[in-house]
Coordinates of C-alpha atoms (C1' of nucleotides) in Angstrom, one line a residue:
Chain A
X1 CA 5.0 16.6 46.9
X2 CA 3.2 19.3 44.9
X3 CA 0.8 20.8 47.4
X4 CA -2.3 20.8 47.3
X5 CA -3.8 24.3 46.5
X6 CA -7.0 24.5 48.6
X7 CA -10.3 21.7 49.9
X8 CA -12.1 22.2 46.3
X9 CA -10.5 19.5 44.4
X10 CA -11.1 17.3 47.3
X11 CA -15.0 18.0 47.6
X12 CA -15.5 18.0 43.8
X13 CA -13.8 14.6 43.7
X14 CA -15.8 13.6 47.2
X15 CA -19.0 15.0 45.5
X16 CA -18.7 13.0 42.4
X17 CA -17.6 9.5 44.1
X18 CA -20.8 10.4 46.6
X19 CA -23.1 10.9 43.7
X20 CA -22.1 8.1 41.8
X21 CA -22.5 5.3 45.0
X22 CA -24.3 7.1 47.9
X23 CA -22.8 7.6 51.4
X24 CA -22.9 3.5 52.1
X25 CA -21.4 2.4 48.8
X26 CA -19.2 5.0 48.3
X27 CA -15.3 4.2 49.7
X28 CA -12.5 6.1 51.0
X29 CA -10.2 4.6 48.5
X30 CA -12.9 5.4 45.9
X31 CA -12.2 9.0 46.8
X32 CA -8.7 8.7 47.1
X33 CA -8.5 7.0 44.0
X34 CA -10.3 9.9 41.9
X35 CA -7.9 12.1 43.2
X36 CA -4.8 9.8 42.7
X37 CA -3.6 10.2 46.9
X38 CA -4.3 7.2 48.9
X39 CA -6.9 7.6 51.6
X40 CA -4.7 7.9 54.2
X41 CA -4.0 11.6 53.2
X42 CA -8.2 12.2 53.2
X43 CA -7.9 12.4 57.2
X44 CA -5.8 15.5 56.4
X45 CA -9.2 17.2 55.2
X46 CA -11.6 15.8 57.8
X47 CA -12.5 14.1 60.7
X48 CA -13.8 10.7 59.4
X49 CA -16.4 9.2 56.1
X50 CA -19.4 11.1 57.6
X51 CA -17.5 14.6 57.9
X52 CA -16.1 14.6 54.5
X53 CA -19.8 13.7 53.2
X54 CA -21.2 16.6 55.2
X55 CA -18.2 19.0 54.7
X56 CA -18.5 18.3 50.7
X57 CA -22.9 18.7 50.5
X58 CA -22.1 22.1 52.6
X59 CA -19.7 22.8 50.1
X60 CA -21.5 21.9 47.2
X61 CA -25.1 23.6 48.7
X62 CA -22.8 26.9 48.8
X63 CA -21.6 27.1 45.5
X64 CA -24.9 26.4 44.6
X65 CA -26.1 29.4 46.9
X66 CA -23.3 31.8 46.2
X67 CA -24.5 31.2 41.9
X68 CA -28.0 32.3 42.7
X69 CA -26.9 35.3 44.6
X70 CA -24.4 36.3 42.0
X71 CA -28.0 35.5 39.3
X72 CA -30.4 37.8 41.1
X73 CA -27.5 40.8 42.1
X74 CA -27.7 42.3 38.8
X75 CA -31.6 42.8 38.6
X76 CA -33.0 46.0 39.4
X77 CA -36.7 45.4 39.7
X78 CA -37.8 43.1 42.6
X79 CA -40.3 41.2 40.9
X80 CA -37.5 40.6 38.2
X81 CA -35.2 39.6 41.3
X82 CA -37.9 37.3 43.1
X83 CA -38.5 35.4 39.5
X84 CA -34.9 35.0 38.6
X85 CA -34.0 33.8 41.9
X86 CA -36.5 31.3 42.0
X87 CA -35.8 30.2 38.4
X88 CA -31.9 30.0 38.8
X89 CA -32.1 28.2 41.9
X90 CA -33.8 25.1 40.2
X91 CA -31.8 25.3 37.4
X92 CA -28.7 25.5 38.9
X93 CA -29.6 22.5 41.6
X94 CA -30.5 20.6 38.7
X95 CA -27.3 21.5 36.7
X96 CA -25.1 20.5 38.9
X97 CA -25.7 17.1 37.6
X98 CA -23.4 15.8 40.7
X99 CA -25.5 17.9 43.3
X100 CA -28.7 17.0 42.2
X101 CA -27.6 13.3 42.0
X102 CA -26.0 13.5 45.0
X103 CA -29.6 14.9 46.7
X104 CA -31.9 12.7 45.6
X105 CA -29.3 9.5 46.1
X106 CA -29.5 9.7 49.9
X107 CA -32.7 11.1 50.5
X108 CA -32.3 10.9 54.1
X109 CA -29.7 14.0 54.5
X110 CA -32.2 16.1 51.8
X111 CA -32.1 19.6 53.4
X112 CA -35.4 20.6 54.6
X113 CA -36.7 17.2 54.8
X114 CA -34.4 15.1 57.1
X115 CA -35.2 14.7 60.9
X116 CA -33.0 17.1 61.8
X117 CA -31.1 18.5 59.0
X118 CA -27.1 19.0 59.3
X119 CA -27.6 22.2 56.8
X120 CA -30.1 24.1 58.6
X121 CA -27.6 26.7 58.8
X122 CA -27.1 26.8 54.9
X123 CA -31.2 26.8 54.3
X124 CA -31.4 29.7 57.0
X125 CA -29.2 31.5 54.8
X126 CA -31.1 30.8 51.8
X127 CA -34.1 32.0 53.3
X128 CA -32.3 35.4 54.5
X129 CA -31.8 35.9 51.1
X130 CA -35.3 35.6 50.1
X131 CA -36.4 37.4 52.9
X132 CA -34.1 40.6 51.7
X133 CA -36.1 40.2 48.8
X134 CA -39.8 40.1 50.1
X135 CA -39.1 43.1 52.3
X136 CA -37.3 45.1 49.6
X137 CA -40.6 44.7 47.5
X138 CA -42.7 45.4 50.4
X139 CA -40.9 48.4 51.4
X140 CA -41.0 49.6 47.7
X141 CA -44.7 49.1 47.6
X142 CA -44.7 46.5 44.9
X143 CA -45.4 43.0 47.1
X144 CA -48.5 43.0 49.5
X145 CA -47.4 43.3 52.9
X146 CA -47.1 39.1 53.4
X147 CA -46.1 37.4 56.6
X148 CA -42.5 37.0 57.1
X149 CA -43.0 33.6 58.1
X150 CA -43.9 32.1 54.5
X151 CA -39.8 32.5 53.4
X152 CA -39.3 28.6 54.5
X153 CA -42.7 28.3 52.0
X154 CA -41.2 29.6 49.4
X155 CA -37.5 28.0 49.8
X156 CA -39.9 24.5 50.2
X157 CA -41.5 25.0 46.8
X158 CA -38.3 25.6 45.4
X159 CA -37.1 22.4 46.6
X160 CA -40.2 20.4 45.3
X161 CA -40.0 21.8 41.8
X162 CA -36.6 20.5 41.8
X163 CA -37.8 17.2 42.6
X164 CA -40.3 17.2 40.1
X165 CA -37.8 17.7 37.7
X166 CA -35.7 15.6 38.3
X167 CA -37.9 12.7 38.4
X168 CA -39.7 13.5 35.3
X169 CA -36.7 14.4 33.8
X170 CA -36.5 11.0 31.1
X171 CA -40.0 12.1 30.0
X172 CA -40.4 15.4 27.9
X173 CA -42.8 16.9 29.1
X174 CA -43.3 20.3 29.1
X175 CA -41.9 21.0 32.4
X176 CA -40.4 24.6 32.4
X177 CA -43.8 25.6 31.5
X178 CA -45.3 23.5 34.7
X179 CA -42.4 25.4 36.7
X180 CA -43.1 28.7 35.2
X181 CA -46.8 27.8 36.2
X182 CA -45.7 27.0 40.2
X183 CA -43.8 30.6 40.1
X184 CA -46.6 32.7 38.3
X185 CA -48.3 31.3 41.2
X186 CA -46.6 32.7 43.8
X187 CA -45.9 36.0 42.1
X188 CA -49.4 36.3 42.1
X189 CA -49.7 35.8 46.1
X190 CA -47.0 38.1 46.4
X191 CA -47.1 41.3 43.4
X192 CA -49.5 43.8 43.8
X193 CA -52.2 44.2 41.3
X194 CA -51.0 47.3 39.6
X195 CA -48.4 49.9 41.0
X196 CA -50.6 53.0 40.9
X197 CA -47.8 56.0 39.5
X198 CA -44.5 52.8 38.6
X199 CA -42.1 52.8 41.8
X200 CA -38.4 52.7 42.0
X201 CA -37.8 50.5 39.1
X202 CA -38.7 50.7 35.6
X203 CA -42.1 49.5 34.8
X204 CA -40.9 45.5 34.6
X205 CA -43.6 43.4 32.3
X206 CA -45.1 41.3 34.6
X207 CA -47.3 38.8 32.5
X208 CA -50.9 38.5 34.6
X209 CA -54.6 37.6 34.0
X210 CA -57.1 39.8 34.1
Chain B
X1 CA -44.2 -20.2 50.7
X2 CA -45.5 -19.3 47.7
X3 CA -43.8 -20.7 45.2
X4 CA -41.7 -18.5 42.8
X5 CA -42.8 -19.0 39.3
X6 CA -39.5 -19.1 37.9
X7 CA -35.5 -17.6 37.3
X8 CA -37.5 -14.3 35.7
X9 CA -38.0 -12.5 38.9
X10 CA -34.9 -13.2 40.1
X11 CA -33.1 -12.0 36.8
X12 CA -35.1 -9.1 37.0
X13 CA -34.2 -7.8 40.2
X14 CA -30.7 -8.9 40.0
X15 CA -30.3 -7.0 36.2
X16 CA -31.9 -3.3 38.1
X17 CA -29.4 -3.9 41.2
X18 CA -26.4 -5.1 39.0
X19 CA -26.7 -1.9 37.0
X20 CA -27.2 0.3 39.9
X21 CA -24.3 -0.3 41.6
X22 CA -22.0 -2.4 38.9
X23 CA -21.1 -6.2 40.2
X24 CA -18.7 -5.2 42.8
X25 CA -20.7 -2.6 44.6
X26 CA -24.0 -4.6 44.2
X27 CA -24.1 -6.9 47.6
X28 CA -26.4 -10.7 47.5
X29 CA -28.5 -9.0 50.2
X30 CA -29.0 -5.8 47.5
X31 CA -30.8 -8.0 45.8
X32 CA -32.5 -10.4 48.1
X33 CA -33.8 -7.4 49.7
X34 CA -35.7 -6.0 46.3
X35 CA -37.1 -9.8 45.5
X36 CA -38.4 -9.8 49.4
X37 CA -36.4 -12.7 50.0
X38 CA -33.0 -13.8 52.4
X39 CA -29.6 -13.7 50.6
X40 CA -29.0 -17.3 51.6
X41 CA -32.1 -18.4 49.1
X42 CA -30.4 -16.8 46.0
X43 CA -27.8 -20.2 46.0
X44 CA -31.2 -22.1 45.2
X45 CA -30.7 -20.6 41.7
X46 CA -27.2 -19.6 41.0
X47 CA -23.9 -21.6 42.1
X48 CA -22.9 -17.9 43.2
X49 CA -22.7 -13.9 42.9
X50 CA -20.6 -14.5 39.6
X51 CA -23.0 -16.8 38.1
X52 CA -26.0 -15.1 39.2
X53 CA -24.4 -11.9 37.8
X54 CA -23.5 -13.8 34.2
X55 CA -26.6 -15.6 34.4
X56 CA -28.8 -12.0 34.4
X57 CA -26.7 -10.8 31.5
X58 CA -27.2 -14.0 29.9
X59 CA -30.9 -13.8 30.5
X60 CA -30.7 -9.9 29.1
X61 CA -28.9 -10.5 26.2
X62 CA -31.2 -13.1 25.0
X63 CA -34.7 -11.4 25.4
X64 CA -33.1 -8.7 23.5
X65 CA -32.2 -11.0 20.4
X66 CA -35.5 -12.4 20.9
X67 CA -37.4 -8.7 20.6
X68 CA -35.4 -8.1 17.4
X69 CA -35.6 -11.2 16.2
X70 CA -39.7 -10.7 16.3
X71 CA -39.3 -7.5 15.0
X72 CA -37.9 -8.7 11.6
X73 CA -40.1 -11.4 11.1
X74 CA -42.7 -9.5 9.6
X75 CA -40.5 -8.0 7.0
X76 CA -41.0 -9.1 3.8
X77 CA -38.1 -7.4 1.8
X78 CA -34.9 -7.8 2.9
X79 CA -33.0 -5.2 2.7
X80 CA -36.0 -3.7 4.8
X81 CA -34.9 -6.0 7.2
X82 CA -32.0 -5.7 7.4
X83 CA -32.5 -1.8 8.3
X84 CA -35.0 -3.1 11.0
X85 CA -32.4 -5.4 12.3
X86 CA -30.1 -2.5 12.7
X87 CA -32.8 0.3 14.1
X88 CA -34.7 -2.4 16.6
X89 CA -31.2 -3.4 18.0
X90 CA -30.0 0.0 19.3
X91 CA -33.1 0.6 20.7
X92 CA -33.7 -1.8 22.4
X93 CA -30.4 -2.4 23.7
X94 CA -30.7 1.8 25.0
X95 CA -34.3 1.4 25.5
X96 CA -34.0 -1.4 28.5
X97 CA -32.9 1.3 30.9
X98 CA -31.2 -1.7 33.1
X99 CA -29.5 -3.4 30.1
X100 CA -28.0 -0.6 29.2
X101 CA -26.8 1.0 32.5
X102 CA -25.2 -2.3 33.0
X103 CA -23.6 -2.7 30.2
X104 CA -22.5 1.0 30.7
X105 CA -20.8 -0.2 34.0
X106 CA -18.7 -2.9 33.9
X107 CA -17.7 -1.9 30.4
X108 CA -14.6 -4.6 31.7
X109 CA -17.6 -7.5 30.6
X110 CA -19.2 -5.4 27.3
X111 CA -19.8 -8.3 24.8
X112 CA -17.1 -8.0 22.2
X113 CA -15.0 -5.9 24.4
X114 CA -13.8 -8.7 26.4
X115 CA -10.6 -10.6 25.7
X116 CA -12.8 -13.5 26.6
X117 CA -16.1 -13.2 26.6
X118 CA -18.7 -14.9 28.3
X119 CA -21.6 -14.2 25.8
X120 CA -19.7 -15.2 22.9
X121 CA -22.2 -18.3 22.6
X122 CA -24.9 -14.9 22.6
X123 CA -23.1 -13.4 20.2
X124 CA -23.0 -16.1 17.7
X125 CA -26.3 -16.2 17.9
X126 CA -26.9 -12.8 16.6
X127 CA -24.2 -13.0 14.3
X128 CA -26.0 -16.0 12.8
X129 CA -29.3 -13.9 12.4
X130 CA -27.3 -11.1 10.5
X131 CA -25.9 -13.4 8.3
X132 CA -29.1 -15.2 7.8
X133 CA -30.2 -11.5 6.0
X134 CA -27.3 -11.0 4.0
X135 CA -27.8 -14.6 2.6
X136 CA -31.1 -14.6 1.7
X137 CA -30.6 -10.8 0.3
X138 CA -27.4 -12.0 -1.9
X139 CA -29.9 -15.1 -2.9
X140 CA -32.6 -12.8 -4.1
X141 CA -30.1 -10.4 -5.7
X142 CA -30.6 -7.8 -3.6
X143 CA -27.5 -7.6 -2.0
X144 CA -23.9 -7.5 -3.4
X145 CA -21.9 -11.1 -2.8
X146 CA -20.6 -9.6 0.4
X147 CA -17.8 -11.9 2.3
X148 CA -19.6 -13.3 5.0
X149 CA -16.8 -13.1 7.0
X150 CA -17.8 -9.5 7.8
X151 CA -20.9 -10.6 9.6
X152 CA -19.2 -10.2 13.4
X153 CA -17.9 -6.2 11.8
X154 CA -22.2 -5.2 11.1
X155 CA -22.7 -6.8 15.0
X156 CA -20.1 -3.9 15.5
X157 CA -20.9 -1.2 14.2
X158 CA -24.5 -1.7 16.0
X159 CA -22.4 -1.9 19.2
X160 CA -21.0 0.7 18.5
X161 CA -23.6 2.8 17.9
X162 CA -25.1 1.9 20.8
X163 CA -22.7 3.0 23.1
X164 CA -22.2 6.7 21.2
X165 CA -26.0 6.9 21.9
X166 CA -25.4 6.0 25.4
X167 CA -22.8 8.3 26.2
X168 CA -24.3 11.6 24.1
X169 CA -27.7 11.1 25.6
X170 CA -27.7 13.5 28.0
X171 CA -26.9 16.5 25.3
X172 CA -29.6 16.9 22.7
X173 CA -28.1 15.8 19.5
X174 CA -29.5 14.8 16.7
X175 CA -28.2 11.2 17.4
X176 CA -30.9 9.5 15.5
X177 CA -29.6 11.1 12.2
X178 CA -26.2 10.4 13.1
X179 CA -27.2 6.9 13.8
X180 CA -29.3 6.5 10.5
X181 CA -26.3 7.5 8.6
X182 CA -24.6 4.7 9.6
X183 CA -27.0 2.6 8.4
X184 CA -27.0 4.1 5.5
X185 CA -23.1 3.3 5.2
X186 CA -23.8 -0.2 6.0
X187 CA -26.6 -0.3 3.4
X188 CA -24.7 1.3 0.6
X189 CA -22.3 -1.3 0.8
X190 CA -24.7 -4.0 1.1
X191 CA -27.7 -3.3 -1.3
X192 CA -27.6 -3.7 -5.3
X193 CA -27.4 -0.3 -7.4
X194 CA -30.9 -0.8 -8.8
X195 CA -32.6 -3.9 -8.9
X196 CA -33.4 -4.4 -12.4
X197 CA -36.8 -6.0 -12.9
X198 CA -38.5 -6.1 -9.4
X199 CA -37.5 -8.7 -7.8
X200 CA -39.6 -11.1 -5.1
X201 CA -40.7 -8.6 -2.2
X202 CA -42.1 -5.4 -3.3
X203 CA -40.4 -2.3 -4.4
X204 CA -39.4 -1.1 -1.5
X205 CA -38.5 2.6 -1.1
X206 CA -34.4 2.9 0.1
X207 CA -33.7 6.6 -0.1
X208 CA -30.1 6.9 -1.3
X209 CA -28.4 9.5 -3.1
X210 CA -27.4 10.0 -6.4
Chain C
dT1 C1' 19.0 25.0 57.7
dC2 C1' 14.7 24.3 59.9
dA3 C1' 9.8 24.4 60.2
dT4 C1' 5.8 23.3 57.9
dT5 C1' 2.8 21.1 54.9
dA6 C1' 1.5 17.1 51.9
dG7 C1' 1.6 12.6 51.4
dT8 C1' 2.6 7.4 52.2
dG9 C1' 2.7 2.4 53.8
dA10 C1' 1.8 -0.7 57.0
dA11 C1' -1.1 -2.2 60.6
dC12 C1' -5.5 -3.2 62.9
dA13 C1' -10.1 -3.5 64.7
dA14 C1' -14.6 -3.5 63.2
dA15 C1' -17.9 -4.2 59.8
dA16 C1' -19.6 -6.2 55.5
dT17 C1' -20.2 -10.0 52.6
dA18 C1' -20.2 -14.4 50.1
dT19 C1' -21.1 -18.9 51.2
dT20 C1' -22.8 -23.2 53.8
dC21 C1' -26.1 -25.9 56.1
dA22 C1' -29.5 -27.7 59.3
dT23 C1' -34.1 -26.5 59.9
dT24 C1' -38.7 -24.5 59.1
dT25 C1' -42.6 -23.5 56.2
dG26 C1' -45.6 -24.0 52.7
dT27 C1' -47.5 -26.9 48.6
dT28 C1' -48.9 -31.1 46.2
dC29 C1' -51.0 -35.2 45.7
dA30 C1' -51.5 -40.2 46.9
Chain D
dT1 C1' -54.5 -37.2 56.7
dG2 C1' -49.6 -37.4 55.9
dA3 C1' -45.6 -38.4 53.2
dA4 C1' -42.7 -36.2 49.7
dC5 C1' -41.1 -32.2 47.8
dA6 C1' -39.9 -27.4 47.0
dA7 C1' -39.1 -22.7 48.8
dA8 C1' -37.2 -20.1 52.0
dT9 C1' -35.0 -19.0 56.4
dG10 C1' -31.7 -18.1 60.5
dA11 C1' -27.7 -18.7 62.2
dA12 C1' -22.9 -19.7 61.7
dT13 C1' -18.4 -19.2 59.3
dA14 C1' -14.6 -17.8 56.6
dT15 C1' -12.9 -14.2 54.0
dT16 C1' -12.6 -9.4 52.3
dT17 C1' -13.5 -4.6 52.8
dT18 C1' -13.1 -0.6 54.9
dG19 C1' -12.5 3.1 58.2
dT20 C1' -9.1 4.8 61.1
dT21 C1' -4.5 5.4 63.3
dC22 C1' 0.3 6.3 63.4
dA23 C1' 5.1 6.5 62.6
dC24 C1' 7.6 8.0 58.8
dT25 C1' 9.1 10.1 54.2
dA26 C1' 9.0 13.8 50.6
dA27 C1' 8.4 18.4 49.1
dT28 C1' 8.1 23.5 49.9
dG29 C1' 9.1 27.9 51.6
dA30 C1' 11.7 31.2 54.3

DNA sequence: TCATTAGTGAACAAAATATTCATTTGTTCA
DNA sequence: TGAACAAATGAATATTTTGTTCACTAATGA
């Protein structure tokens, strides 16, 4: 038998079949099927249905994670960092036309919203991330010194303008400009009016109304 | 009980469920659950989930014919018409979000597609309204003396188109130019050069190329 | 060769689901 | 009012699905 090289083809397939039926409607032998095994073999890659459905979101919220960290690691200027991190993330959640599918199918397990949510881990390190970034401006003098404990704020609005988007998303409206709107909005809670003598970075052009 | 006005509601609900989940994965409960109702009172109007699941695509199929059929009537020229007939019947057929999706999914039942299809009573019926156009346009010498036997090949091509505009409509194409050139195809071959004095509707204005 | 990993087929218990039917709940109208 | 009728239900049943296990086979690598 040609083996197997590594779990990814499995959760893409998983993620897919998941996306396309939900947790309830969506079989093992749907899944095994995709990937041309029988489902037998699935047990080989977890425990049982509800671990391959959790095992494939954590895999899938990851990839998605590990994209936005790649996005904002080549910006310089915080500001820059904090806009493109909060733009990427939306986009890439609602690329990922299985993710986003997959997220608003079985609302239930949406992360951040469920009872108790299975991927509190993978949120906390969403939020460590932004956190790097709010004390990185801070410390270079370019954010006001905000409390710490807005982060699960910020990773909460960037959750709710993907919702927005995807719900909206058979009408055209002009929705990047209501996005860019929701993150002027908390630039401007965050950025400093003016940096008196331009910090660290080179001066970035932060659009803002008088 | 209040009384239930009639099989509309039913079809209705049972259309949105069918093409959510595609006849196999859409359970009697799915639906008696969105009507507000017990699975066991859905045998009152369909012998059973085959029927009921025919009986919605029957039900479908033939509002659509009726909305194009109204949306010809007013035309007064026919070739006109027949353009109208063509435009009206893709969009509709993609507008219905339901129709479509379903149509999308158990592409095993796609009118026409079939080895033996169920709606071949439906199709005749459209088939007859196409050929009702080309005969009046050949009697008013609009239209070349076309074989009639192509009638079912024009119900084909607006399949057809269809389901290209279905599967592209997630990228932004210009599908709509696409899909007017095929009615411009079907037109060229249908409509007269030049009609030479004017005849019974007024001139109408079919761009074509020289 | 042996050890290891990948995969299968058959079997099974539990759950889901289509279908039936006797009964209940409203509605209509004499 | 109450008899006749239609709409809907709850429970029961027969049949499939489906998740899960396990003994067993096939391929790979050293």
């Amino acid at each position: 038998m040609k083996p197997r090289e590594n779990l990814d083809t499995i959760h893409a397939a998983a993620l897919e079949v998941f996306a396309d039926y939900g947790f309830k409607k969506a079989t093992l032998e749907d899944i095994a099927a995709a990937l041309g095994m029988t489902k037998a073999n699935l047990y080989r890659y977890a425990r049982n249905k509800r671990d391959l459905y959790e095992n494939t979101v954590r895999w899938a919220l990851l990839r998605w994670q590990a994209r936005v960290g790649e996005a904002i690691a080549g910006e310089r200027d915080v500001e820059r960092q904090f806009r493109v991190m909060c733009r990427k993330a939306v986009e890439y959640l609602s690329g990922d036309a299985h993710l986003s599918r997959l997220l608003m199918r079985d609302p239930e397990i949406f992360p951040m919203f469920a009872e108790q949510d299975p991927y509190a881990d993978i949120n906390r390190a969403s939020m460590a991330m932004i956190r790097r970034i709010l004390e990185r401006g801070i410390a270079e003098g370019r954010f006001r010194t905000v409390d710490l404990a807005s982060v699960p704020e910020i990773l909460f609005s960037i959750y709710k303008m993907f919702i927005i988007r995807m719900y909206i998303r058979t009408k055209d409206r002009p929705l990047d400009s209501m996005f860019a709107q929701t993150v002027e909005l908390l630039c401007r809670g965050l950025v400093l009016p003016e940096p008196p003598g331009g910090p660290a970075g080179e001066p970035q052009a932060s659009r803002r109304r008088p």
